[in-house]
Amino acid sequence: MIYLLLHILGNTVFLLAVRVARQRRHYLLIGATNYVTAFVLATIVLVQSAVVPSWQALALGSVQGVQYQTMFLLLFVLLGRSGVAVVVALLRLSVAIPTVASIVIWQEYPSIWQGLGLVLAAIALPLLSAARRPRETGAQEEPSPAESASRNPLAVRAGTVAFVALVLLLGGMGLLAAKTFAEMRREEQRPAYNFGTFATATLLSAISWPLRHRFTKPLSQHQQRPSSQTRAVRIALALGVATGITNIAQIELLLRALVHVSGTIAFPLTAAATQVLTAGAGWLFWREPLRGRAAVGVAVGLVAAVLMNVR
């Protein structure tokens, strides 16, 4: 269980780092640095392990890598529409895919108390999504091209269903890949899985690089100074490195946790706990409102997390 708790903490830190990255100009630079850092670390670990990578580990890791980079791009748009609590609520709903698979394919049935915790977790997620971004005060930042497109009412109405379905499917398939790998019981292949994950994510990040201007906020008069731009790039690189270290650590911890904790518990518990932590952080650091239904959601999520640890 300690691996799962550490994974939850790492996953929360990663999502909050993405939230911070979105506020800065060099969103894709931060993302690229994140994946390159994780890829370098994964390569070092793979070489030192002297393991011959299996095609299954590389293939499943590649599925996770596709999910990572695609979701990183989608997060920019999602965070532009809603606060961090809303975004994580949507992402966490994707745990339905690996949770159902754990029951149907691997016959991992929860206890009565754990089942009650699962029900409460399902109730908590939509309650937590009641949080909304606060209204900005003072001078308004001009939106980036990607943000402007995401705020087009006609585009939102026309693509909402498909967009949400895509987010849920991608998130669910990435988690299902991790669960499938854990069920292979080939723990020595973890370095190969991580290598496949971040090699794929790095490649897709490079392919996405020409789109960087669509994920960039316009420069203010102060930011147009060369010294300010250089400092912004250095901060982006540092944030990318820190995010990459957190990223590879949290996926390693998830793979270790899934060996000892059933998917029917691991995925919903991660969803509920991450939701509560990010909602609290959103209120603390970005003053995202957390009252009414959202506050009830935090309380229900905490109870759900406790029950899912009772056997």
GROMACS .gro file of C-alpha atoms in nm:
model
  311
    1MET     CA    1   0.000   0.000   0.000
    2ILE     CA    2   0.294   0.235   0.063
    3TYR     CA    3   0.375   0.227  -0.311
    4LEU     CA    4   0.019   0.330  -0.392
    5LEU     CA    5   0.020   0.614  -0.141
    6LEU     CA    6   0.349   0.744  -0.281
    7HIS     CA    7   0.208   0.712  -0.634
    8ILE     CA    8  -0.094   0.921  -0.532
    9LEU     CA    9   0.135   1.188  -0.390
   10GLY     CA   10   0.357   1.183  -0.701
   11ASN     CA   11   0.058   1.194  -0.934
   12THR     CA   12  -0.081   1.493  -0.746
   13VAL     CA   13   0.250   1.677  -0.765
   14PHE     CA   14   0.271   1.604  -1.139
   15LEU     CA   15  -0.079   1.740  -1.208
   16LEU     CA   16  -0.009   2.053  -1.005
   17ALA     CA   17   0.318   2.099  -1.194
   18VAL     CA   18   0.122   2.088  -1.520
   19ARG     CA   19  -0.111   2.350  -1.372
   20VAL     CA   20   0.189   2.574  -1.301
   21ALA     CA   21   0.334   2.503  -1.646
   22ARG     CA   22   0.017   2.622  -1.811
   23GLN     CA   23   0.052   2.962  -1.649
   24ARG     CA   24   0.386   3.015  -1.820
   25ARG     CA   25   0.470   3.090  -2.182
   26HIS     CA   26   0.672   2.780  -2.263
   27TYR     CA   27   0.413   2.508  -2.207
   28LEU     CA   28   0.541   2.266  -2.473
   29LEU     CA   29   0.903   2.335  -2.377
   30ILE     CA   30   0.820   2.230  -2.023
   31GLY     CA   31   0.644   1.921  -2.156
   32ALA     CA   32   0.930   1.828  -2.389
   33THR     CA   33   1.188   1.875  -2.113
   34ASN     CA   34   0.971   1.666  -1.884
   35TYR     CA   35   0.963   1.371  -2.125
   36VAL     CA   36   1.328   1.399  -2.229
   37THR     CA   37   1.431   1.397  -1.862
   38ALA     CA   38   1.216   1.093  -1.787
   39PHE     CA   39   1.342   0.922  -2.105
   40VAL     CA   40   1.707   0.976  -2.010
   41LEU     CA   41   1.643   0.838  -1.660
   42ALA     CA   42   1.449   0.541  -1.801
   43THR     CA   43   1.733   0.467  -2.045
   44ILE     CA   44   1.995   0.477  -1.768
   45VAL     CA   45   1.790   0.240  -1.551
   46LEU     CA   46   1.728   0.004  -1.845
   47VAL     CA   47   2.099  -0.012  -1.935
   48GLN     CA   48   2.202  -0.068  -1.574
   49SER     CA   49   1.942  -0.343  -1.530
   50ALA     CA   50   2.092  -0.540  -1.822
   51VAL     CA   51   1.741  -0.663  -1.903
   52VAL     CA   52   1.653  -0.762  -2.259
   53PRO     CA   53   1.331  -0.569  -2.325
   54SER     CA   54   1.029  -0.781  -2.419
   55TRP     CA   55   0.806  -0.659  -2.698
   56GLN     CA   56   0.505  -0.682  -2.465
   57ALA     CA   57   0.660  -0.442  -2.213
   58LEU     CA   58   0.764  -0.199  -2.486
   59ALA     CA   59   0.422  -0.215  -2.653
   60LEU     CA   60   0.227  -0.158  -2.331
   61GLY     CA   61   0.465   0.121  -2.233
   62SER     CA   62   0.409   0.281  -2.573
   63VAL     CA   63   0.034   0.287  -2.509
   64GLN     CA   64   0.104   0.472  -2.185
   65GLY     CA   65   0.335   0.710  -2.373
   66VAL     CA   66   0.067   0.795  -2.629
   67GLN     CA   67  -0.174   0.868  -2.346
   68TYR     CA   68   0.079   1.088  -2.165
   69GLN     CA   69   0.161   1.327  -2.450
   70THR     CA   70  -0.194   1.343  -2.587
   71MET     CA   71  -0.335   1.415  -2.243
   72PHE     CA   72  -0.064   1.677  -2.184
   73LEU     CA   73  -0.191   1.868  -2.487
   74LEU     CA   74  -0.556   1.822  -2.390
   75LEU     CA   75  -0.483   1.942  -2.037
   76PHE     CA   76  -0.391   2.284  -2.174
   77VAL     CA   77  -0.737   2.323  -2.324
   78LEU     CA   78  -0.915   2.169  -2.024
   79LEU     CA   79  -0.739   2.392  -1.774
   80GLY     CA   80  -0.837   2.690  -1.987
   81ARG     CA   81  -1.204   2.602  -1.946
   82SER     CA   82  -1.209   2.500  -1.581
   83GLY     CA   83  -1.005   2.495  -1.264
   84VAL     CA   84  -0.770   2.216  -1.165
   85ALA     CA   85  -1.038   2.040  -0.953
   86VAL     CA   86  -1.274   2.014  -1.251
   87VAL     CA   87  -1.001   1.884  -1.479
   88VAL     CA   88  -0.887   1.616  -1.238
   89ALA     CA   89  -1.249   1.511  -1.178
   90LEU     CA   90  -1.287   1.447  -1.550
   91LEU     CA   91  -0.956   1.265  -1.575
   92ARG     CA   92  -1.028   1.049  -1.272
   93LEU     CA   93  -1.355   0.926  -1.423
   94SER     CA   94  -1.140   0.735  -1.671
   95VAL     CA   95  -1.058   0.487  -1.392
   96ALA     CA   96  -1.387   0.316  -1.479
   97ILE     CA   97  -1.214   0.140  -1.770
   98PRO     CA   98  -0.934  -0.037  -1.576
   99THR     CA   99  -1.160  -0.090  -1.273
  100VAL     CA  100  -1.424  -0.274  -1.475
  101ALA     CA  101  -1.148  -0.468  -1.654
  102SER     CA  102  -1.004  -0.573  -1.317
  103ILE     CA  103  -1.340  -0.720  -1.219
  104VAL     CA  104  -1.433  -0.878  -1.553
  105ILE     CA  105  -1.092  -1.002  -1.671
  106TRP     CA  106  -0.897  -1.066  -1.351
  107GLN     CA  107  -1.190  -1.137  -1.113
  108GLU     CA  108  -1.071  -0.887  -0.852
  109TYR     CA  109  -1.380  -0.839  -0.639
  110PRO     CA  110  -1.386  -0.581  -0.357
  111SER     CA  111  -1.506  -0.650  -0.003
  112ILE     CA  112  -1.836  -0.505   0.120
  113TRP     CA  113  -1.662  -0.208   0.283
  114GLN     CA  114  -1.443  -0.153  -0.020
  115GLY     CA  115  -1.750  -0.174  -0.242
  116LEU     CA  116  -1.914   0.097  -0.032
  117GLY     CA  117  -1.598   0.303  -0.070
  118LEU     CA  118  -1.616   0.261  -0.447
  119VAL     CA  119  -1.975   0.387  -0.447
  120LEU     CA  120  -1.879   0.689  -0.238
  121ALA     CA  121  -1.584   0.759  -0.469
  122ALA     CA  122  -1.820   0.757  -0.767
  123ILE     CA  123  -2.043   1.006  -0.581
  124ALA     CA  124  -1.750   1.226  -0.478
  125LEU     CA  125  -1.608   1.284  -0.827
  126PRO     CA  126  -1.904   1.473  -0.977
  127LEU     CA  127  -1.947   1.665  -0.651
  128LEU     CA  128  -1.586   1.777  -0.666
  129SER     CA  129  -1.632   1.893  -1.023
  130ALA     CA  130  -1.860   2.164  -0.885
  131ALA     CA  131  -1.547   2.373  -0.818
  132ARG     CA  132  -1.497   2.657  -1.064
  133ARG     CA  133  -1.219   2.893  -1.149
  134PRO     CA  134  -1.240   3.229  -0.973
  135ARG     CA  135  -1.304   3.539  -1.177
  136GLU     CA  136  -0.990   3.722  -1.263
  137THR     CA  137  -0.939   4.070  -1.128
  138GLY     CA  138  -0.739   4.351  -1.278
  139ALA     CA  139  -0.584   4.335  -1.624
  140GLN     CA  140  -0.688   4.036  -1.826
  141GLU     CA  141  -0.428   3.817  -1.995
  142GLU     CA  142  -0.478   3.777  -2.365
  143PRO     CA  143  -0.556   3.409  -2.432
  144SER     CA  144  -0.330   3.190  -2.641
  145PRO     CA  145  -0.459   3.065  -2.979
  146ALA     CA  146  -0.541   2.725  -2.830
  147GLU     CA  147  -0.735   2.888  -2.546
  148SER     CA  148  -0.927   3.110  -2.785
  149ALA     CA  149  -1.032   2.809  -2.990
  150SER     CA  150  -1.138   2.622  -2.676
  151ARG     CA  151  -1.363   2.913  -2.569
  152ASN     CA  152  -1.560   2.929  -2.893
  153PRO     CA  153  -1.916   2.842  -2.776
  154LEU     CA  154  -2.011   2.682  -3.106
  155ALA     CA  155  -1.697   2.469  -3.109
  156VAL     CA  156  -1.753   2.366  -2.748
  157ARG     CA  157  -2.114   2.262  -2.810
  158ALA     CA  158  -2.026   2.073  -3.126
  159GLY     CA  159  -1.729   1.887  -2.982
  160THR     CA  160  -1.804   1.843  -2.613
  161VAL     CA  161  -1.925   1.483  -2.628
  162ALA     CA  162  -1.643   1.367  -2.854
  163PHE     CA  163  -1.387   1.563  -2.653
  164VAL     CA  164  -1.492   1.417  -2.318
  165ALA     CA  165  -1.511   1.067  -2.467
  166LEU     CA  166  -1.158   1.105  -2.602
  167VAL     CA  167  -1.024   1.220  -2.265
  168LEU     CA  168  -1.190   0.931  -2.081
  169LEU     CA  169  -1.078   0.673  -2.338
  170LEU     CA  170  -0.716   0.789  -2.344
  171GLY     CA  171  -0.692   0.806  -1.967
  172GLY     CA  172  -0.852   0.465  -1.926
  173MET     CA  173  -0.634   0.294  -2.187
  174GLY     CA  174  -0.315   0.424  -2.027
  175LEU     CA  175  -0.416   0.288  -1.687
  176LEU     CA  176  -0.532  -0.040  -1.842
  177ALA     CA  177  -0.189  -0.078  -2.005
  178ALA     CA  178  -0.025  -0.043  -1.663
  179LYS     CA  179  -0.264  -0.298  -1.512
  180THR     CA  180  -0.206  -0.544  -1.797
  181PHE     CA  181   0.169  -0.515  -1.751
  182ALA     CA  182   0.139  -0.573  -1.377
  183GLU     CA  183  -0.064  -0.890  -1.444
  184MET     CA  184   0.220  -1.024  -1.661
  185ARG     CA  185   0.419  -1.066  -1.337
  186ARG     CA  186   0.738  -0.968  -1.517
  187GLU     CA  187   0.869  -0.718  -1.267
  188GLU     CA  188   1.217  -0.732  -1.417
  189GLN     CA  189   1.065  -0.573  -1.729
  190ARG     CA  190   0.961  -0.254  -1.549
  191PRO     CA  191   1.263  -0.064  -1.689
  192ALA     CA  192   1.156  -0.171  -2.040
  193TYR     CA  193   0.799  -0.054  -1.977
  194ASN     CA  194   0.919   0.285  -1.856
  195PHE     CA  195   1.158   0.311  -2.150
  196GLY     CA  196   0.874   0.240  -2.394
  197THR     CA  197   0.652   0.493  -2.218
  198PHE     CA  198   0.889   0.786  -2.229
  199ALA     CA  199   1.051   0.703  -2.562
  200THR     CA  200   0.705   0.722  -2.719
  201ALA     CA  201   0.608   1.035  -2.525
  202THR     CA  202   0.934   1.206  -2.625
  203LEU     CA  203   0.883   1.118  -2.991
  204LEU     CA  204   0.526   1.251  -2.988
  205SER     CA  205   0.644   1.562  -2.806
  206ALA     CA  206   0.895   1.626  -3.086
  207ILE     CA  207   0.620   1.578  -3.345
  208SER     CA  208   0.402   1.826  -3.153
  209TRP     CA  209   0.677   2.087  -3.132
  210PRO     CA  210   0.568   2.283  -3.445
  211LEU     CA  211   0.239   2.352  -3.261
  212ARG     CA  212   0.414   2.530  -2.973
  213HIS     CA  213   0.291   2.876  -3.077
  214ARG     CA  214  -0.070   2.761  -3.032
  215PHE     CA  215   0.013   2.681  -2.670
  216THR     CA  216   0.192   3.009  -2.595
  217LYS     CA  217   0.054   3.316  -2.424
  218PRO     CA  218   0.137   3.650  -2.595
  219LEU     CA  219   0.427   3.847  -2.449
  220SER     CA  220   0.356   4.143  -2.226
  221GLN     CA  221   0.569   4.457  -2.262
  222HIS     CA  222   0.783   4.349  -1.967
  223GLN     CA  223   0.828   3.993  -2.099
  224GLN     CA  224   0.956   4.122  -2.434
  225ARG     CA  225   1.289   4.215  -2.277
  226PRO     CA  226   1.568   3.965  -2.367
  227SER     CA  227   1.665   3.918  -2.002
  228SER     CA  228   1.306   3.834  -1.909
  229GLN     CA  229   1.276   3.586  -2.195
  230THR     CA  230   1.602   3.413  -2.099
  231ARG     CA  231   1.488   3.384  -1.739
  232ALA     CA  232   1.152   3.243  -1.850
  233VAL     CA  233   1.326   2.974  -2.057
  234ARG     CA  234   1.549   2.878  -1.765
  235ILE     CA  235   1.251   2.850  -1.534
  236ALA     CA  236   1.067   2.640  -1.794
  237LEU     CA  237   1.364   2.403  -1.828
  238ALA     CA  238   1.398   2.367  -1.450
  239LEU     CA  239   1.025   2.300  -1.412
  240GLY     CA  240   1.041   2.047  -1.696
  241VAL     CA  241   1.327   1.857  -1.531
  242ALA     CA  242   1.148   1.851  -1.195
  243THR     CA  243   0.826   1.734  -1.361
  244GLY     CA  244   1.011   1.460  -1.550
  245ILE     CA  245   1.165   1.321  -1.233
  246THR     CA  246   0.824   1.321  -1.065
  247ASN     CA  247   0.665   1.165  -1.373
  248ILE     CA  248   0.890   0.860  -1.398
  249ALA     CA  249   0.877   0.812  -1.021
  250GLN     CA  250   0.497   0.806  -1.006
  251ILE     CA  251   0.459   0.554  -1.290
  252GLU     CA  252   0.726   0.330  -1.134
  253LEU     CA  253   0.538   0.343  -0.805
  254LEU     CA  254   0.208   0.261  -0.978
  255LEU     CA  255   0.357  -0.048  -1.144
  256ARG     CA  256   0.494  -0.165  -0.809
  257ALA     CA  257   0.164  -0.095  -0.632
  258LEU     CA  258  -0.045  -0.291  -0.884
  259VAL     CA  259   0.153  -0.605  -0.799
  260HIS     CA  260   0.024  -0.591  -0.440
  261VAL     CA  261  -0.306  -0.401  -0.463
  262SER     CA  262  -0.601  -0.506  -0.679
  263GLY     CA  263  -0.705  -0.278  -0.962
  264THR     CA  264  -1.057  -0.246  -0.818
  265ILE     CA  265  -0.901  -0.070  -0.518
  266ALA     CA  266  -0.591   0.096  -0.662
  267PHE     CA  267  -0.757   0.293  -0.942
  268PRO     CA  268  -1.063   0.431  -0.758
  269LEU     CA  269  -0.854   0.506  -0.447
  270THR     CA  270  -0.601   0.694  -0.658
  271ALA     CA  271  -0.884   0.883  -0.828
  272ALA     CA  272  -1.055   0.988  -0.505
  273ALA     CA  273  -0.737   1.075  -0.316
  274THR     CA  274  -0.582   1.269  -0.605
  275GLN     CA  275  -0.909   1.456  -0.651
  276VAL     CA  276  -0.920   1.560  -0.287
  277LEU     CA  277  -0.554   1.666  -0.281
  278THR     CA  278  -0.570   1.866  -0.604
  279ALA     CA  279  -0.897   2.032  -0.502
  280GLY     CA  280  -0.735   2.138  -0.176
  281ALA     CA  281  -0.424   2.262  -0.356
  282GLY     CA  282  -0.637   2.452  -0.608
  283TRP     CA  283  -0.812   2.631  -0.323
  284LEU     CA  284  -0.487   2.695  -0.132
  285PHE     CA  285  -0.261   2.815  -0.414
  286TRP     CA  286  -0.499   2.948  -0.681
  287ARG     CA  287  -0.802   3.043  -0.472
  288GLU     CA  288  -1.029   2.814  -0.673
  289PRO     CA  289  -1.360   2.812  -0.480
  290LEU     CA  290  -1.422   2.502  -0.273
  291ARG     CA  291  -1.764   2.532  -0.115
  292GLY     CA  292  -2.109   2.379  -0.127
  293ARG     CA  293  -2.115   2.060  -0.336
  294ALA     CA  294  -1.738   2.069  -0.390
  295ALA     CA  295  -1.671   2.082  -0.014
  296VAL     CA  296  -1.910   1.790   0.039
  297GLY     CA  297  -1.723   1.606  -0.237
  298VAL     CA  298  -1.394   1.644  -0.050
  299ALA     CA  299  -1.551   1.501   0.266
  300VAL     CA  300  -1.712   1.211   0.078
  301GLY     CA  301  -1.384   1.144  -0.103
  302LEU     CA  302  -1.196   1.122   0.226
  303VAL     CA  303  -1.448   0.873   0.366
  304ALA     CA  304  -1.427   0.672   0.042
  305ALA     CA  305  -1.047   0.658   0.069
  306VAL     CA  306  -1.071   0.524   0.425
  307LEU     CA  307  -1.332   0.258   0.338
  308MET     CA  308  -1.134   0.134   0.039
  309ASN     CA  309  -0.852   0.046   0.277
  310VAL     CA  310  -1.078  -0.169   0.497
  311ARG     CA  311  -1.083  -0.540   0.418
   0.00000   0.00000   0.00000
